Every structure is written in C-alpha cells, then in structure tokens.
PDB file of C-alpha atoms in Angstrom:
ATOM      1  CA  MET A   1       3.650  24.627-104.970  1.00 49.00           C
ATOM      2  CA  ASN A   2       3.336  22.376-101.958  1.00 51.00           C
ATOM      3  CA  ARG A   3       6.244  20.162-101.071  1.00 62.00           C
ATOM      4  CA  PHE A   4       4.008  17.083-101.050  1.00 70.00           C
ATOM      5  CA  LYS A   5       1.779  16.181-104.021  1.00 71.00           C
ATOM      6  CA  GLU A   6      -0.973  14.929-101.697  1.00 77.00           C
ATOM      7  CA  ALA A   7      -0.956  18.269 -99.891  1.00 80.00           C
ATOM      8  CA  HIS A   8      -1.523  20.091-103.156  1.00 78.00           C
ATOM      9  CA  GLN A   9      -4.391  17.740-104.028  1.00 79.00           C
ATOM     10  CA  LEU A  10      -5.944  18.132-100.539  1.00 83.00           C
ATOM     11  CA  ASP A  11      -5.760  21.963-100.948  1.00 85.00           C
ATOM     12  CA  LEU A  12      -7.512  21.758-104.315  1.00 82.00           C
ATOM     13  CA  VAL A  13     -10.321  19.654-102.857  1.00 82.00           C
ATOM     14  CA  LEU A  14     -10.848  21.970 -99.902  1.00 85.00           C
ATOM     15  CA  LYS A  15     -10.909  25.011-102.277  1.00 86.00           C
ATOM     16  CA  ASP A  16     -13.419  23.384-104.601  1.00 82.00           C
ATOM     17  CA  PRO A  17     -16.984  24.323-103.591  1.00 82.00           C
ATOM     18  CA  LYS A  18     -18.315  21.264-105.499  1.00 79.00           C
ATOM     19  CA  SER A  19     -16.481  18.916-103.152  1.00 80.00           C
ATOM     20  CA  GLY A  20     -18.705  19.972-100.235  1.00 83.00           C
ATOM     21  CA  ILE A  21     -15.802  19.432 -97.825  1.00 85.00           C
ATOM     22  CA  SER A  22     -14.488  22.139 -95.581  1.00 86.00           C
ATOM     23  CA  LEU A  23     -11.414  22.227 -93.413  1.00 86.00           C
ATOM     24  CA  THR A  24     -13.656  22.023 -90.396  1.00 90.00           C
ATOM     25  CA  ASP A  25     -15.478  18.923 -91.779  1.00 88.00           C
ATOM     26  CA  LEU A  26     -12.205  17.162 -92.432  1.00 87.00           C
ATOM     27  CA  ALA A  27     -10.743  18.080 -89.031  1.00 89.00           C
ATOM     28  CA  ARG A  28     -13.902  16.738 -87.358  1.00 89.00           C
ATOM     29  CA  GLN A  29     -13.872  13.565 -89.412  1.00 87.00           C
ATOM     30  CA  MET A  30     -10.184  12.660 -88.810  1.00 86.00           C
ATOM     31  CA  PRO A  31     -10.204  13.720 -85.790  1.00 88.00           C
ATOM     32  CA  ALA A  32      -7.578  16.444 -85.884  1.00 88.00           C
ATOM     33  CA  THR A  33      -7.333  20.127 -85.110  1.00 90.00           C
ATOM     34  CA  LYS A  34      -8.032  22.690 -87.829  1.00 89.00           C
ATOM     35  CA  PRO A  35      -4.432  24.004 -87.590  1.00 90.00           C
ATOM     36  CA  THR A  36      -3.125  20.459 -88.163  1.00 89.00           C
ATOM     37  CA  VAL A  37      -5.319  19.957 -91.240  1.00 88.00           C
ATOM     38  CA  SER A  38      -4.199  23.417 -92.466  1.00 90.00           C
ATOM     39  CA  ARG A  39      -0.536  22.370 -92.117  1.00 89.00           C
ATOM     40  CA  TRP A  40      -1.273  19.145 -94.121  1.00 87.00           C
ATOM     41  CA  ARG A  41      -3.093  21.159 -96.731  1.00 86.00           C
ATOM     42  CA  HIS A  42      -0.218  23.625 -97.207  1.00 86.00           C
ATOM     43  CA  GLY A  43       2.504  20.995 -97.169  1.00 84.00           C
ATOM     44  CA  GLN A  44       4.008  22.249 -93.927  1.00 86.00           C
ATOM     45  CA  ARG A  45       3.551  18.846 -92.328  1.00 85.00           C
ATOM     46  CA  LYS A  46       3.723  15.426 -93.973  1.00 83.00           C
ATOM     47  CA  MET A  47       0.805  13.061 -93.411  1.00 82.00           C
ATOM     48  CA  ASP A  48       1.736   9.528 -92.392  1.00 80.00           C
ATOM     49  CA  ASN A  49       0.240   6.582 -94.287  1.00 75.00           C
ATOM     50  CA  ASP A  50      -2.558   6.020 -91.762  1.00 79.00           C
ATOM     51  CA  THR A  51      -3.602   9.699 -92.041  1.00 82.00           C
ATOM     52  CA  LEU A  52      -3.482   9.491 -95.863  1.00 79.00           C
ATOM     53  CA  ARG A  53      -5.771   6.466 -95.824  1.00 77.00           C
ATOM     54  CA  ARG A  54      -8.238   8.075 -93.403  1.00 81.00           C
ATOM     55  CA  THR A  55      -8.393  11.326 -95.352  1.00 83.00           C
ATOM     56  CA  ALA A  56      -8.756   9.450 -98.661  1.00 79.00           C
ATOM     57  CA  LYS A  57     -11.837   7.671 -97.273  1.00 79.00           C
ATOM     58  CA  PHE A  58     -13.472  11.010 -96.552  1.00 82.00           C
ATOM     59  CA  VAL A  59     -12.189  12.997 -99.545  1.00 81.00           C
ATOM     60  CA  LYS A  60     -13.948  11.931-102.787  1.00 76.00           C
ATOM     61  CA  ASP A  61     -11.336  13.059-105.277  1.00 76.00           C
ATOM     62  CA  TRP A  62      -9.377  10.675-107.490  1.00 73.00           C
ATOM     63  CA  PHE A  63      -6.286  12.877-107.797  1.00 72.00           C
ATOM     64  CA  TYR A  64      -6.105  12.889-104.009  1.00 73.00           C
ATOM     65  CA  HIS A  65      -6.686   9.119-103.810  1.00 71.00           C
ATOM     66  CA  TYR A  66      -3.933   8.479-106.324  1.00 70.00           C
ATOM     67  CA  SER A  67      -1.556  10.750-104.405  1.00 66.00           C
ATOM     68  CA  ALA A  68      -2.335   8.742-101.229  1.00 62.00           C
ATOM     69  CA  ALA A  69      -1.857   5.446-103.067  1.00 63.00           C
ATOM     70  CA  ARG A  70       1.454   6.608-104.447  1.00 61.00           C
ATOM     71  CA  GLU A  71       2.685   7.307-100.956  1.00 53.00           C
ATOM     72  CA  ASP A  72       1.096   4.250 -99.392  1.00 51.00           C
ATOM     73  CA  TYR A  73       1.917   1.579-101.957  1.00 50.00           C
ATOM     74  CA  GLY A  74       4.868   3.078-103.887  1.00 51.00           C
ATOM     75  CA  ILE A  75       3.034   3.132-107.209  1.00 52.00           C
ATOM     76  CA  ILE A  76       3.649   5.478-110.086  1.00 51.00           C
ATOM     77  CA  SER A  77       1.837   8.763-109.633  1.00 53.00           C
ATOM     78  CA  PHE A  78       0.186  11.059-112.133  1.00 53.00           C
ATOM     79  CA  LEU A  79       2.082  13.765-113.913  1.00 52.00           C
ATOM     80  CA  GLN A  80       2.197  17.192-112.288  1.00 52.00           C
ATOM     81  CA  SER A  81       3.821  19.564-114.784  1.00 49.00           C
ATOM     82  CA  LYS A  82       4.596  23.156-113.895  1.00 50.00           C
ATOM     83  CA  ARG A  83       4.866  24.247-117.522  1.00 46.00           C
ATOM     84  CA  ILE A  84       1.344  23.344-118.832  1.00 45.00           C
ATOM     85  CA  ARG A  85      -2.116  24.362-117.948  1.00 50.00           C
ATOM     86  CA  THR A  86      -4.139  21.816-116.062  1.00 54.00           C
ATOM     87  CA  ASP A  87      -7.080  21.575-118.464  1.00 58.00           C
ATOM     88  CA  LEU A  88      -7.797  18.467-120.521  1.00 56.00           C
ATOM     89  CA  PHE A  89      -6.669  19.925-123.865  1.00 64.00           C
ATOM     90  CA  ALA A  90      -3.314  21.092-122.484  1.00 65.00           C
ATOM     91  CA  ALA A  91      -2.780  17.739-120.793  1.00 58.00           C
ATOM     92  CA  SER A  92      -3.560  15.902-124.060  1.00 65.00           C
ATOM     93  CA  VAL A  93      -1.192  18.108-126.129  1.00 69.00           C
ATOM     94  CA  SER A  94       1.600  17.583-123.573  1.00 65.00           C
ATOM     95  CA  GLN A  95       0.850  13.794-123.481  1.00 63.00           C
ATOM     96  CA  GLU A  96       1.101  13.530-127.287  1.00 72.00           C
ATOM     97  CA  LYS A  97       4.471  15.328-127.378  1.00 74.00           C
ATOM     98  CA  GLU A  98       5.798  13.189-124.559  1.00 70.00           C
ATOM     99  CA  GLU A  99       4.490  10.022-126.295  1.00 73.00           C
ATOM    100  CA  SER A 100       6.387  10.926-129.451  1.00 79.00           C
ATOM    101  CA  ASP A 101       9.599  11.686-127.497  1.00 81.00           C
ATOM    102  CA  ARG A 102       9.257   8.438-125.501  1.00 80.00           C
ATOM    103  CA  LYS A 103       8.867   6.357-128.663  1.00 86.00           C
ATOM    104  CA  GLN A 104      12.131   7.711-129.994  1.00 89.00           C
ATOM    105  CA  ILE A 105      13.873   6.987-126.687  1.00 90.00           C
ATOM    106  CA  GLN A 106      12.246   3.520-126.610  1.00 91.00           C
ATOM    107  CA  GLN A 107      13.379   2.594-130.090  1.00 93.00           C
ATOM    108  CA  VAL A 108      17.016   3.427-129.335  1.00 94.00           C
ATOM    109  CA  ALA A 109      16.849   1.688-125.937  1.00 94.00           C
ATOM    110  CA  PHE A 110      15.350  -1.486-127.465  1.00 95.00           C
ATOM    111  CA  GLU A 111      18.127  -1.555-130.063  1.00 96.00           C
ATOM    112  CA  SER A 112      20.707  -1.214-127.233  1.00 96.00           C
ATOM    113  CA  ALA A 113      18.933  -3.879-125.149  1.00 95.00           C
ATOM    114  CA  ALA A 114      19.154  -6.296-128.084  1.00 96.00           C
ATOM    115  CA  VAL A 115      22.936  -6.127-127.916  1.00 97.00           C
ATOM    116  CA  PRO A 116      24.407  -8.932-125.758  1.00 96.00           C
ATOM    117  CA  LYS A 117      25.267  -7.596-122.285  1.00 95.00           C
ATOM    118  CA  GLU A 118      28.982  -8.237-122.637  1.00 96.00           C
ATOM    119  CA  GLN A 119      29.082  -6.301-125.913  1.00 97.00           C
ATOM    120  CA  ARG A 120      27.091  -3.211-124.811  1.00 96.00           C
ATOM    121  CA  THR A 121      28.881   0.102-125.001  1.00 96.00           C
ATOM    122  CA  GLN A 122      28.578   2.916-122.504  1.00 96.00           C
ATOM    123  CA  LYS A 123      26.164   4.555-124.992  1.00 96.00           C
ATOM    124  CA  ASP A 124      24.002   1.383-124.981  1.00 96.00           C
ATOM    125  CA  TRP A 125      23.818   1.481-121.214  1.00 96.00           C
ATOM    126  CA  HIS A 126      22.983   5.161-121.323  1.00 95.00           C
ATOM    127  CA  ASN A 127      20.138   4.474-123.794  1.00 94.00           C
ATOM    128  CA  ILE A 128      18.746   1.704-121.576  1.00 95.00           C
ATOM    129  CA  ASP A 129      18.956   3.898-118.465  1.00 92.00           C
ATOM    130  CA  ALA A 130      17.249   6.839-120.259  1.00 91.00           C
ATOM    131  CA  TYR A 131      14.309   4.617-121.231  1.00 91.00           C
ATOM    132  CA  SER A 132      13.975   3.162-117.724  1.00 90.00           C
ATOM    133  CA  LYS A 133      13.565   6.708-116.452  1.00 84.00           C
ATOM    134  CA  GLU A 134      11.289   7.887-119.245  1.00 82.00           C
ATOM    135  CA  PHE A 135       8.813   4.998-119.246  1.00 82.00           C
ATOM    136  CA  PRO A 136       7.460   5.567-115.668  1.00 80.00           C
ATOM    137  CA  GLU A 137       6.907   9.234-116.679  1.00 75.00           C
ATOM    138  CA  GLU A 138       4.808   7.971-119.608  1.00 75.00           C
ATOM    139  CA  ILE A 139       2.745   5.824-117.252  1.00 78.00           C
ATOM    140  CA  GLY A 140       2.180   8.865-114.988  1.00 75.00           C
ATOM    141  CA  SER A 141       1.172  10.891-118.034  1.00 72.00           C
ATOM    142  CA  GLU A 142      -1.390   8.269-119.070  1.00 77.00           C
ATOM    143  CA  ILE A 143      -2.830   8.178-115.549  1.00 78.00           C
ATOM    144  CA  THR A 144      -3.105  11.967-115.657  1.00 76.00           C
ATOM    145  CA  GLU A 145      -4.944  11.845-118.976  1.00 76.00           C
ATOM    146  CA  LEU A 146      -7.412   9.211-117.638  1.00 80.00           C
ATOM    147  CA  LEU A 147      -8.180  11.132-114.441  1.00 79.00           C
ATOM    148  CA  SER A 148      -8.431  14.454-116.314  1.00 76.00           C
ATOM    149  CA  PHE A 149     -10.707  13.018-118.918  1.00 81.00           C
ATOM    150  CA  CYS A 150     -13.002  11.426-116.365  1.00 81.00           C
ATOM    151  CA  LYS A 151     -13.201  14.682-114.400  1.00 79.00           C
ATOM    152  CA  TYR A 152     -13.826  16.701-117.597  1.00 79.00           C
ATOM    153  CA  VAL A 153     -16.710  14.486-118.847  1.00 85.00           C
ATOM    154  CA  GLY A 154     -18.144  13.774-115.418  1.00 85.00           C
ATOM    155  CA  ILE A 155     -17.388  10.060-115.313  1.00 86.00           C
ATOM    156  CA  ASP A 156     -16.531   8.469-111.960  1.00 83.00           C
ATOM    157  CA  PRO A 157     -12.967   7.104-112.331  1.00 82.00           C
ATOM    158  CA  GLU A 158     -13.754   4.518-109.675  1.00 80.00           C
ATOM    159  CA  GLU A 159     -16.120   2.753-112.062  1.00 83.00           C
ATOM    160  CA  VAL A 160     -13.616   2.856-114.935  1.00 84.00           C
ATOM    161  CA  ILE A 161     -10.853   1.464-112.719  1.00 81.00           C
ATOM    162  CA  LYS A 162     -13.099  -1.143-111.121  1.00 81.00           C
ATOM    163  CA  SER A 163     -14.255  -2.369-114.536  1.00 84.00           C
ATOM    164  CA  PHE A 164     -10.590  -2.574-115.750  1.00 82.00           C
ATOM    165  CA  ASN A 165      -9.528  -4.518-112.632  1.00 81.00           C
ATOM    166  CA  GLN A 166     -12.458  -6.943-112.976  1.00 80.00           C
ATOM    167  CA  ARG A 167     -11.596  -7.658-116.627  1.00 82.00           C
ATOM    168  CA  LEU A 168      -7.954  -8.215-115.940  1.00 78.00           C
ATOM    169  CA  GLY A 169      -8.207  -9.791-112.467  1.00 71.00           C
ATOM    170  CA  GLY A 170      -6.499  -6.867-110.735  1.00 59.00           C
TER     171      GLY A 170
END
C-alpha cells in the first residue's frame, strides 16, 4: 500500500487501460520527468498541492480527484479499508455494518451529550469522543459508496455532485 492515498489512486488510474493515460502522457502534461511521476505514483515522493491540482485536471478519475481535494482543502476522504474487497457489493456490506455500529455509538453519545457539561462523567466524555471519531468515518464510507456506485453503473460522479451542489447552493 502506498503511503499516500493520492499515490495509490494515481497508480490505479495509470494501470487502468480504460483511463487512456500513460505515465509518459502525465509526465508530458505536468511537465515532469517520468521518474518523478513514477515516484509520485508509488508514494515515494509526496506531491505538493499545486501538483495535485495539476494532475487532477489531467486525470479523469473521481477517487483521485477526491484524494487531491482531501489534501488540498482538508475535507473528509473516502474509506480505504484493507480488510474488504473493493467491489460495490463488498463496500455496501461493509457500509451497512459500519452504519449499524455507528448508530449504536451515536445513541450512547447523544445520551451523554444531553447531560449538562458540569455533570458529565468520564464515561460521558468518552462516549462523546468516540462518536466524534466515528462520524467522520461514516461520512467517508458514504462518499466511498457514492463513488463506487457511480463507477459500477457508469454514471459520471461529476454530474451527481454538480446537481447536488446546485440544489443546495454548494
């Protein structure tokens, strides 16, 4: 596994014959040397934010775009689990289990949050802290499901996201 999520995503894009992008094409477009692009691809060298933006403009892959946005804007990324397969069914099964677990953690945390601050016990604070760590994981899981579903059925995630942003003013 690459040290950097965007490196792993770049590697997947360059390996995918459907992407139509080769290491040489990307190096020429950046401009950068092929060894430099290879180091980015294998996570041996971190890309700065400017490089992430430039590669994202050339690479037409939403998992890569989201990795770049995560680095660039500090947003929650998608889930990258080592223990599940990467197909849509496995992602959905994992997401359902995590949703159930999160709901249990959420219920306990909400009960603890309802206790006035000055009366909260150490257990209450632990419950609140556990939920604040769990909820961003849930968001990442939902993002993963959306991107995986779009890829699986051949829908362009850009249109789905653009439509959502237009409806909600994002």
